[in-house]
Amino acid sequence: SSDVCSSDLVILTGCMLAFGNELFYLLLYGGFIPQGVVDIEIMPAQYMRFAYIVAFALATCMKYGKKFREADLLSVNLERQVRRQTDELRRANEELMRIQDNRQRFMTDMVHNLRSPLFAIEGYLDLLRDALPQPTKEQKRYLDTLDRKAEYIGKITDDMFLIYRLEDGRL
């Protein structure tokens, strides 16, 4: 933009004037420039030098002020982006918590719904064993098969609940 170019030009001019001023005083104090010339011809140049120093200071302030405004704008945009991403993460976390709660409820219900009839089946098996004090070979085979299957379902149910508790961090 033209502001940047003009402020760069003023800064460059100010730097050149500062360098020229230092060179002038080196030459003056070194005796290369006579003192009388300084009193007559240099005073108006001193006023111009002061004007350039003020312009130099203003241009520098404008240039770096623009950089600070840009940094502020970037900071505001970054804060907005962080806030938006934080909100997205919060929503995603809430969704994960909801899914975890549903999963926990499902697992609890499933284990309960498998164990309840299993206890009833095991109870009826005990009643059958008591009702048949001398079961036939075939009846004994059926009862043993039912016992093994009930025990198998109980083990699967216990394993599923154990895996759930391990994954959930409860164990």
Short mmCIF file of N, CA and C in Angstrom, two decimals:
data_model
loop_
_atom_site.label_atom_id
_atom_site.label_comp_id
_atom_site.label_asym_id
_atom_site.label_seq_id
_atom_site.Cartn_x
_atom_site.Cartn_y
_atom_site.Cartn_z
N SER A 1 0.83 -1.19 0.00
CA SER A 1 0.00 0.00 0.00
C SER A 1 0.87 1.24 0.00
N SER A 2 0.28 2.40 -0.31
CA SER A 2 1.05 3.64 -0.40
C SER A 2 1.50 4.09 0.98
N ASP A 3 0.75 3.78 2.05
CA ASP A 3 1.16 4.14 3.41
C ASP A 3 2.45 3.45 3.79
N VAL A 4 2.54 2.17 3.44
CA VAL A 4 3.73 1.42 3.78
C VAL A 4 4.92 1.97 3.01
N CYS A 5 4.74 2.26 1.71
CA CYS A 5 5.83 2.78 0.89
C CYS A 5 6.27 4.16 1.38
N SER A 6 5.31 5.03 1.68
CA SER A 6 5.68 6.38 2.12
C SER A 6 6.32 6.32 3.51
N SER A 7 5.82 5.46 4.40
CA SER A 7 6.43 5.37 5.72
C SER A 7 7.83 4.75 5.60
N ASP A 8 8.00 3.80 4.69
CA ASP A 8 9.33 3.22 4.48
C ASP A 8 10.29 4.29 3.94
N LEU A 9 9.77 5.12 3.05
CA LEU A 9 10.61 6.20 2.50
C LEU A 9 11.00 7.20 3.58
N VAL A 10 10.05 7.55 4.45
CA VAL A 10 10.36 8.49 5.53
C VAL A 10 11.36 7.86 6.49
N ILE A 11 11.18 6.59 6.79
CA ILE A 11 12.12 5.92 7.70
C ILE A 11 13.51 5.88 7.07
N LEU A 12 13.58 5.54 5.79
CA LEU A 12 14.87 5.52 5.10
C LEU A 12 15.51 6.90 5.09
N THR A 13 14.70 7.93 4.82
CA THR A 13 15.22 9.31 4.83
C THR A 13 15.70 9.68 6.22
N GLY A 14 14.94 9.33 7.25
CA GLY A 14 15.34 9.61 8.63
C GLY A 14 16.65 8.93 8.98
N CYS A 15 16.79 7.68 8.55
CA CYS A 15 18.05 6.96 8.81
C CYS A 15 19.22 7.63 8.10
N MET A 16 18.99 8.04 6.85
CA MET A 16 20.06 8.72 6.10
C MET A 16 20.42 10.05 6.76
N LEU A 17 19.41 10.78 7.22
CA LEU A 17 19.68 12.06 7.90
C LEU A 17 20.44 11.84 9.20
N ALA A 18 20.07 10.83 9.95
CA ALA A 18 20.78 10.54 11.19
C ALA A 18 22.23 10.18 10.89
N PHE A 19 22.43 9.37 9.86
CA PHE A 19 23.79 9.02 9.47
C PHE A 19 24.55 10.27 8.98
N GLY A 20 23.87 11.08 8.15
CA GLY A 20 24.50 12.32 7.65
C GLY A 20 24.84 13.27 8.79
N ASN A 21 23.96 13.36 9.79
CA ASN A 21 24.20 14.22 10.95
C ASN A 21 25.44 13.75 11.71
N GLU A 22 25.54 12.46 11.94
CA GLU A 22 26.70 11.93 12.65
C GLU A 22 27.98 12.18 11.84
N LEU A 23 27.90 11.99 10.54
CA LEU A 23 29.05 12.24 9.68
C LEU A 23 29.44 13.71 9.71
N PHE A 24 28.42 14.60 9.69
CA PHE A 24 28.68 16.03 9.75
C PHE A 24 29.44 16.40 11.02
N TYR A 25 28.97 15.90 12.17
CA TYR A 25 29.62 16.25 13.43
C TYR A 25 31.00 15.62 13.53
N LEU A 26 31.21 14.46 12.94
CA LEU A 26 32.56 13.89 12.90
C LEU A 26 33.50 14.79 12.10
N LEU A 27 33.00 15.27 10.96
CA LEU A 27 33.81 16.16 10.13
C LEU A 27 34.04 17.51 10.82
N LEU A 28 33.00 18.01 11.52
CA LEU A 28 33.10 19.28 12.22
C LEU A 28 34.11 19.20 13.35
N TYR A 29 33.99 18.17 14.19
CA TYR A 29 34.90 18.03 15.32
C TYR A 29 36.28 17.59 14.88
N GLY A 30 36.38 17.00 13.71
CA GLY A 30 37.69 16.62 13.17
C GLY A 30 38.41 17.80 12.51
N GLY A 31 37.73 18.94 12.40
CA GLY A 31 38.35 20.13 11.82
C GLY A 31 38.24 20.22 10.32
N PHE A 32 37.53 19.36 9.69
CA PHE A 32 37.39 19.38 8.23
C PHE A 32 36.38 20.43 7.77
N ILE A 33 35.43 20.81 8.64
CA ILE A 33 34.45 21.85 8.31
C ILE A 33 34.73 23.03 9.24
N PRO A 34 34.92 24.24 8.70
CA PRO A 34 35.21 25.40 9.55
C PRO A 34 33.99 25.79 10.38
N GLN A 35 34.23 26.29 11.61
CA GLN A 35 33.17 26.64 12.55
C GLN A 35 32.27 27.74 12.04
N GLY A 36 32.75 28.72 11.32
CA GLY A 36 31.96 29.84 10.82
C GLY A 36 30.88 29.38 9.86
N VAL A 37 31.15 28.39 9.06
CA VAL A 37 30.17 27.87 8.12
C VAL A 37 28.98 27.29 8.88
N VAL A 38 29.27 26.68 10.01
CA VAL A 38 28.23 26.05 10.80
C VAL A 38 27.27 27.09 11.33
N ASP A 39 27.78 28.19 11.86
CA ASP A 39 26.92 29.21 12.46
C ASP A 39 25.98 29.85 11.44
N ILE A 40 26.45 30.05 10.21
CA ILE A 40 25.65 30.78 9.21
C ILE A 40 24.75 29.84 8.41
N GLU A 41 25.29 28.75 7.92
CA GLU A 41 24.55 27.93 6.96
C GLU A 41 23.85 26.71 7.56
N ILE A 42 24.26 26.28 8.71
CA ILE A 42 23.77 25.01 9.22
C ILE A 42 22.50 25.15 10.06
N MET A 43 22.25 26.29 10.70
CA MET A 43 21.08 26.43 11.56
C MET A 43 19.77 26.10 10.84
N PRO A 44 19.50 26.60 9.64
CA PRO A 44 18.26 26.19 8.95
C PRO A 44 18.22 24.68 8.69
N ALA A 45 19.37 24.10 8.44
CA ALA A 45 19.44 22.66 8.22
C ALA A 45 19.09 21.91 9.50
N GLN A 46 19.45 22.49 10.66
CA GLN A 46 19.11 21.86 11.93
C GLN A 46 17.59 21.78 12.11
N TYR A 47 16.88 22.86 11.70
CA TYR A 47 15.43 22.84 11.81
C TYR A 47 14.83 21.78 10.87
N MET A 48 15.40 21.65 9.70
CA MET A 48 14.93 20.63 8.76
C MET A 48 15.21 19.23 9.33
N ARG A 49 16.37 19.09 9.95
CA ARG A 49 16.73 17.82 10.57
C ARG A 49 15.70 17.47 11.65
N PHE A 50 15.31 18.47 12.45
CA PHE A 50 14.31 18.23 13.50
C PHE A 50 12.99 17.79 12.86
N ALA A 51 12.60 18.43 11.77
CA ALA A 51 11.36 18.06 11.09
C ALA A 51 11.44 16.62 10.57
N TYR A 52 12.59 16.26 10.03
CA TYR A 52 12.75 14.88 9.56
C TYR A 52 12.73 13.88 10.71
N ILE A 53 13.30 14.26 11.84
CA ILE A 53 13.29 13.36 12.99
C ILE A 53 11.85 13.14 13.46
N VAL A 54 11.03 14.21 13.48
CA VAL A 54 9.63 14.07 13.86
C VAL A 54 8.91 13.19 12.83
N ALA A 55 9.15 13.43 11.55
CA ALA A 55 8.52 12.60 10.50
C ALA A 55 8.98 11.15 10.62
N PHE A 56 10.26 10.98 10.91
CA PHE A 56 10.81 9.64 11.09
C PHE A 56 10.11 8.92 12.26
N ALA A 57 9.94 9.63 13.37
CA ALA A 57 9.28 9.04 14.54
C ALA A 57 7.82 8.70 14.21
N LEU A 58 7.13 9.60 13.52
CA LEU A 58 5.74 9.34 13.15
C LEU A 58 5.62 8.15 12.20
N ALA A 59 6.51 8.12 11.21
CA ALA A 59 6.46 7.01 10.24
C ALA A 59 6.75 5.68 10.94
N THR A 60 7.70 5.71 11.85
CA THR A 60 8.03 4.49 12.59
C THR A 60 6.83 4.05 13.43
N CYS A 61 6.21 4.99 14.12
CA CYS A 61 5.02 4.67 14.93
C CYS A 61 3.89 4.13 14.05
N MET A 62 3.69 4.74 12.89
CA MET A 62 2.62 4.28 12.00
C MET A 62 2.91 2.86 11.51
N LYS A 63 4.17 2.63 11.11
CA LYS A 63 4.53 1.32 10.57
C LYS A 63 4.35 0.23 11.63
N TYR A 64 4.90 0.46 12.81
CA TYR A 64 4.80 -0.56 13.84
C TYR A 64 3.43 -0.59 14.49
N GLY A 65 2.72 0.54 14.48
CA GLY A 65 1.35 0.55 14.94
C GLY A 65 0.48 -0.35 14.08
N LYS A 66 0.72 -0.32 12.78
CA LYS A 66 -0.02 -1.19 11.86
C LYS A 66 0.29 -2.66 12.16
N LYS A 67 1.55 -2.93 12.46
CA LYS A 67 1.93 -4.31 12.80
C LYS A 67 1.22 -4.75 14.09
N PHE A 68 1.14 -3.85 15.06
CA PHE A 68 0.45 -4.18 16.31
C PHE A 68 -1.04 -4.40 16.06
N ARG A 69 -1.64 -3.59 15.19
CA ARG A 69 -3.06 -3.79 14.85
C ARG A 69 -3.25 -5.15 14.17
N GLU A 70 -2.33 -5.49 13.26
CA GLU A 70 -2.41 -6.79 12.60
C GLU A 70 -2.27 -7.92 13.62
N ALA A 71 -1.34 -7.75 14.58
CA ALA A 71 -1.15 -8.77 15.61
C ALA A 71 -2.41 -8.88 16.47
N ASP A 72 -3.02 -7.75 16.80
CA ASP A 72 -4.26 -7.78 17.58
C ASP A 72 -5.36 -8.51 16.81
N LEU A 73 -5.47 -8.23 15.52
CA LEU A 73 -6.48 -8.88 14.69
C LEU A 73 -6.23 -10.39 14.62
N LEU A 74 -4.95 -10.76 14.46
CA LEU A 74 -4.61 -12.19 14.45
C LEU A 74 -4.94 -12.83 15.79
N SER A 75 -4.66 -12.11 16.87
CA SER A 75 -4.97 -12.63 18.20
C SER A 75 -6.46 -12.85 18.39
N VAL A 76 -7.26 -11.88 17.95
CA VAL A 76 -8.72 -12.01 18.07
C VAL A 76 -9.21 -13.20 17.23
N ASN A 77 -8.67 -13.33 16.01
CA ASN A 77 -9.07 -14.45 15.15
C ASN A 77 -8.66 -15.79 15.77
N LEU A 78 -7.46 -15.82 16.34
CA LEU A 78 -6.98 -17.05 16.97
C LEU A 78 -7.84 -17.40 18.18
N GLU A 79 -8.18 -16.41 19.00
CA GLU A 79 -9.05 -16.66 20.14
C GLU A 79 -10.41 -17.18 19.69
N ARG A 80 -10.94 -16.61 18.62
CA ARG A 80 -12.23 -17.04 18.09
C ARG A 80 -12.14 -18.49 17.61
N GLN A 81 -11.04 -18.81 16.91
CA GLN A 81 -10.86 -20.17 16.40
C GLN A 81 -10.70 -21.16 17.56
N VAL A 82 -9.93 -20.78 18.58
CA VAL A 82 -9.74 -21.65 19.74
C VAL A 82 -11.08 -21.86 20.45
N ARG A 83 -11.86 -20.79 20.59
CA ARG A 83 -13.18 -20.89 21.23
C ARG A 83 -14.09 -21.83 20.44
N ARG A 84 -14.07 -21.70 19.10
CA ARG A 84 -14.90 -22.54 18.25
C ARG A 84 -14.48 -24.01 18.37
N GLN A 85 -13.17 -24.25 18.32
CA GLN A 85 -12.69 -25.63 18.41
C GLN A 85 -12.94 -26.21 19.80
N THR A 86 -12.83 -25.36 20.83
CA THR A 86 -13.14 -25.82 22.19
C THR A 86 -14.60 -26.21 22.29
N ASP A 87 -15.48 -25.41 21.69
CA ASP A 87 -16.91 -25.75 21.68
C ASP A 87 -17.15 -27.06 20.94
N GLU A 88 -16.47 -27.25 19.81
CA GLU A 88 -16.62 -28.50 19.05
C GLU A 88 -16.15 -29.69 19.88
N LEU A 89 -15.00 -29.52 20.56
CA LEU A 89 -14.49 -30.60 21.40
C LEU A 89 -15.43 -30.89 22.58
N ARG A 90 -16.00 -29.84 23.15
CA ARG A 90 -16.95 -30.02 24.25
C ARG A 90 -18.17 -30.80 23.77
N ARG A 91 -18.69 -30.41 22.58
CA ARG A 91 -19.85 -31.12 22.04
C ARG A 91 -19.50 -32.58 21.74
N ALA A 92 -18.31 -32.80 21.16
CA ALA A 92 -17.89 -34.17 20.85
C ALA A 92 -17.74 -34.98 22.14
N ASN A 93 -17.20 -34.36 23.17
CA ASN A 93 -17.03 -35.04 24.45
C ASN A 93 -18.40 -35.36 25.07
N GLU A 94 -19.33 -34.44 24.98
CA GLU A 94 -20.67 -34.70 25.48
C GLU A 94 -21.31 -35.86 24.72
N GLU A 95 -21.11 -35.89 23.40
CA GLU A 95 -21.65 -36.99 22.59
C GLU A 95 -21.01 -38.32 23.00
N LEU A 96 -19.70 -38.31 23.23
CA LEU A 96 -19.02 -39.54 23.67
C LEU A 96 -19.53 -39.98 25.04
N MET A 97 -19.76 -39.02 25.92
CA MET A 97 -20.29 -39.36 27.24
C MET A 97 -21.70 -39.96 27.12
N ARG A 98 -22.50 -39.40 26.22
CA ARG A 98 -23.85 -39.93 26.00
C ARG A 98 -23.77 -41.35 25.44
N ILE A 99 -22.87 -41.56 24.48
CA ILE A 99 -22.69 -42.90 23.90
C ILE A 99 -22.21 -43.87 24.98
N GLN A 100 -21.27 -43.42 25.81
CA GLN A 100 -20.76 -44.27 26.89
C GLN A 100 -21.87 -44.63 27.88
N ASP A 101 -22.70 -43.65 28.22
CA ASP A 101 -23.83 -43.93 29.11
C ASP A 101 -24.79 -44.94 28.48
N ASN A 102 -25.09 -44.77 27.19
CA ASN A 102 -25.98 -45.72 26.50
C ASN A 102 -25.36 -47.11 26.46
N ARG A 103 -24.07 -47.15 26.22
CA ARG A 103 -23.35 -48.42 26.17
C ARG A 103 -23.39 -49.10 27.54
N GLN A 104 -23.16 -48.29 28.57
CA GLN A 104 -23.19 -48.84 29.93
C GLN A 104 -24.58 -49.38 30.26
N ARG A 105 -25.61 -48.61 29.91
CA ARG A 105 -26.98 -49.05 30.15
C ARG A 105 -27.28 -50.33 29.37
N PHE A 106 -26.83 -50.39 28.11
CA PHE A 106 -27.05 -51.58 27.29
C PHE A 106 -26.37 -52.80 27.90
N MET A 107 -25.11 -52.63 28.29
CA MET A 107 -24.37 -53.77 28.85
C MET A 107 -25.00 -54.23 30.16
N THR A 108 -25.39 -53.29 31.02
CA THR A 108 -26.03 -53.65 32.28
C THR A 108 -27.34 -54.38 32.02
N ASP A 109 -28.14 -53.84 31.10
CA ASP A 109 -29.41 -54.50 30.77
C ASP A 109 -29.20 -55.88 30.17
N MET A 110 -28.22 -55.98 29.27
CA MET A 110 -27.97 -57.25 28.60
C MET A 110 -27.52 -58.31 29.61
N VAL A 111 -26.59 -57.94 30.49
CA VAL A 111 -26.12 -58.91 31.48
C VAL A 111 -27.28 -59.31 32.40
N HIS A 112 -28.06 -58.32 32.81
CA HIS A 112 -29.22 -58.62 33.67
C HIS A 112 -30.21 -59.54 32.96
N ASN A 113 -30.50 -59.19 31.70
CA ASN A 113 -31.49 -59.98 30.95
C ASN A 113 -31.00 -61.38 30.62
N LEU A 114 -29.69 -61.58 30.60
CA LEU A 114 -29.17 -62.94 30.40
C LEU A 114 -29.10 -63.70 31.73
N ARG A 115 -28.72 -63.02 32.80
CA ARG A 115 -28.55 -63.70 34.08
C ARG A 115 -29.90 -64.09 34.70
N SER A 116 -30.90 -63.24 34.57
CA SER A 116 -32.20 -63.53 35.21
C SER A 116 -32.79 -64.85 34.72
N PRO A 117 -32.94 -65.06 33.40
CA PRO A 117 -33.49 -66.36 32.98
C PRO A 117 -32.53 -67.51 33.28
N LEU A 118 -31.24 -67.20 33.29
CA LEU A 118 -30.26 -68.25 33.57
C LEU A 118 -30.41 -68.75 35.00
N PHE A 119 -30.63 -67.83 35.94
CA PHE A 119 -30.87 -68.26 37.32
C PHE A 119 -32.14 -69.13 37.41
N ALA A 120 -33.17 -68.74 36.66
CA ALA A 120 -34.41 -69.53 36.65
C ALA A 120 -34.15 -70.92 36.07
N ILE A 121 -33.39 -70.97 35.00
CA ILE A 121 -33.08 -72.27 34.37
C ILE A 121 -32.29 -73.15 35.34
N GLU A 122 -31.31 -72.56 36.00
CA GLU A 122 -30.51 -73.34 36.96
C GLU A 122 -31.39 -73.81 38.13
N GLY A 123 -32.32 -72.95 38.57
CA GLY A 123 -33.24 -73.34 39.64
C GLY A 123 -34.12 -74.50 39.21
N TYR A 124 -34.67 -74.46 37.99
CA TYR A 124 -35.50 -75.56 37.49
C TYR A 124 -34.68 -76.84 37.33
N LEU A 125 -33.42 -76.69 36.94
CA LEU A 125 -32.56 -77.88 36.83
C LEU A 125 -32.36 -78.52 38.19
N ASP A 126 -32.17 -77.70 39.21
CA ASP A 126 -32.03 -78.24 40.56
C ASP A 126 -33.31 -78.96 41.00
N LEU A 127 -34.47 -78.34 40.67
CA LEU A 127 -35.75 -78.98 41.00
C LEU A 127 -35.90 -80.32 40.27
N LEU A 128 -35.51 -80.36 38.99
CA LEU A 128 -35.58 -81.61 38.23
C LEU A 128 -34.68 -82.68 38.84
N ARG A 129 -33.50 -82.30 39.24
CA ARG A 129 -32.57 -83.26 39.85
C ARG A 129 -33.17 -83.81 41.16
N ASP A 130 -33.79 -82.88 41.91
CA ASP A 130 -34.42 -83.34 43.16
C ASP A 130 -35.64 -84.22 42.87
N ALA A 131 -36.37 -83.89 41.79
CA ALA A 131 -37.58 -84.67 41.45
C ALA A 131 -37.22 -86.03 40.86
N LEU A 132 -36.03 -86.13 40.32
CA LEU A 132 -35.58 -87.40 39.71
C LEU A 132 -34.40 -87.94 40.53
N PRO A 133 -34.67 -88.60 41.65
CA PRO A 133 -33.56 -89.08 42.46
C PRO A 133 -32.74 -90.16 41.74
N GLN A 134 -33.37 -90.93 40.91
CA GLN A 134 -32.68 -91.97 40.15
C GLN A 134 -32.95 -91.74 38.66
N PRO A 135 -32.29 -90.71 38.04
CA PRO A 135 -32.58 -90.47 36.62
C PRO A 135 -32.02 -91.59 35.75
N THR A 136 -32.68 -91.78 34.62
CA THR A 136 -32.18 -92.75 33.65
C THR A 136 -30.93 -92.16 33.01
N LYS A 137 -30.25 -93.03 32.29
CA LYS A 137 -29.03 -92.57 31.61
C LYS A 137 -29.33 -91.40 30.67
N GLU A 138 -30.40 -91.53 29.95
CA GLU A 138 -30.78 -90.49 28.99
C GLU A 138 -31.16 -89.19 29.73
N GLN A 139 -31.93 -89.31 30.82
CA GLN A 139 -32.31 -88.13 31.60
C GLN A 139 -31.07 -87.47 32.20
N LYS A 140 -30.14 -88.27 32.71
CA LYS A 140 -28.89 -87.73 33.27
C LYS A 140 -28.10 -86.99 32.20
N ARG A 141 -28.05 -87.58 31.00
CA ARG A 141 -27.33 -86.93 29.89
C ARG A 141 -27.98 -85.58 29.57
N TYR A 142 -29.31 -85.53 29.52
CA TYR A 142 -30.01 -84.26 29.24
C TYR A 142 -29.75 -83.23 30.34
N LEU A 143 -29.82 -83.66 31.57
CA LEU A 143 -29.57 -82.75 32.70
C LEU A 143 -28.13 -82.24 32.69
N ASP A 144 -27.18 -83.10 32.40
CA ASP A 144 -25.77 -82.68 32.34
C ASP A 144 -25.55 -81.70 31.18
N THR A 145 -26.19 -81.98 30.07
CA THR A 145 -26.08 -81.07 28.91
C THR A 145 -26.65 -79.69 29.28
N LEU A 146 -27.82 -79.69 29.91
CA LEU A 146 -28.42 -78.42 30.32
C LEU A 146 -27.54 -77.69 31.34
N ASP A 147 -26.93 -78.42 32.25
CA ASP A 147 -26.00 -77.81 33.22
C ASP A 147 -24.81 -77.16 32.52
N ARG A 148 -24.21 -77.89 31.59
CA ARG A 148 -23.03 -77.37 30.85
C ARG A 148 -23.41 -76.13 30.04
N LYS A 149 -24.56 -76.18 29.38
CA LYS A 149 -24.99 -75.03 28.57
C LYS A 149 -25.29 -73.81 29.45
N ALA A 150 -25.94 -74.03 30.58
CA ALA A 150 -26.24 -72.94 31.50
C ALA A 150 -24.94 -72.35 32.06
N GLU A 151 -24.00 -73.28 32.41
CA GLU A 151 -22.69 -72.81 32.91
C GLU A 151 -21.95 -72.03 31.82
N TYR A 152 -22.04 -72.50 30.57
CA TYR A 152 -21.39 -71.82 29.44
C TYR A 152 -21.98 -70.41 29.24
N ILE A 153 -23.31 -70.31 29.26
CA ILE A 153 -23.95 -69.00 29.11
C ILE A 153 -23.57 -68.09 30.28
N GLY A 154 -23.51 -68.65 31.49
CA GLY A 154 -23.09 -67.86 32.65
C GLY A 154 -21.67 -67.36 32.51
N LYS A 155 -20.77 -68.21 31.99
CA LYS A 155 -19.37 -67.81 31.80
C LYS A 155 -19.27 -66.71 30.73
N ILE A 156 -20.01 -66.88 29.64
CA ILE A 156 -20.00 -65.85 28.59
C ILE A 156 -20.51 -64.52 29.15
N THR A 157 -21.57 -64.58 29.91
CA THR A 157 -22.14 -63.37 30.51
C THR A 157 -21.13 -62.72 31.45
N ASP A 158 -20.50 -63.52 32.29
CA ASP A 158 -19.49 -62.98 33.22
C ASP A 158 -18.31 -62.38 32.45
N ASP A 159 -17.88 -63.07 31.39
CA ASP A 159 -16.76 -62.55 30.58
C ASP A 159 -17.12 -61.23 29.91
N MET A 160 -18.33 -61.14 29.38
CA MET A 160 -18.76 -59.88 28.74
C MET A 160 -18.77 -58.75 29.76
N PHE A 161 -19.28 -59.03 30.95
CA PHE A 161 -19.33 -58.00 31.98
C PHE A 161 -17.93 -57.61 32.43
N LEU A 162 -17.03 -58.60 32.53
CA LEU A 162 -15.64 -58.33 32.90
C LEU A 162 -14.95 -57.46 31.84
N ILE A 163 -15.14 -57.81 30.58
CA ILE A 163 -14.55 -57.02 29.48
C ILE A 163 -15.09 -55.60 29.51
N TYR A 164 -16.38 -55.47 29.73
CA TYR A 164 -16.99 -54.13 29.81
C TYR A 164 -16.37 -53.33 30.95
N ARG A 165 -16.22 -53.97 32.11
CA ARG A 165 -15.64 -53.26 33.26
C ARG A 165 -14.19 -52.90 33.01
N LEU A 166 -13.44 -53.76 32.32
CA LEU A 166 -12.04 -53.46 31.98
C LEU A 166 -11.97 -52.27 31.01
N GLU A 167 -12.81 -52.29 29.99
CA GLU A 167 -12.82 -51.19 29.02
C GLU A 167 -13.27 -49.89 29.65
N ASP A 168 -14.19 -49.97 30.59
CA ASP A 168 -14.75 -48.78 31.23
C ASP A 168 -13.79 -48.24 32.30
N GLY A 169 -12.77 -49.01 32.64
CA GLY A 169 -11.82 -48.55 33.64
C GLY A 169 -12.29 -48.77 35.06
N ARG A 170 -13.26 -49.60 35.25
CA ARG A 170 -13.78 -49.86 36.59
C ARG A 170 -13.02 -50.97 37.30
N LEU A 171 -12.15 -51.65 36.58
CA LEU A 171 -11.45 -52.78 37.20
C LEU A 171 -9.97 -52.57 37.06
#
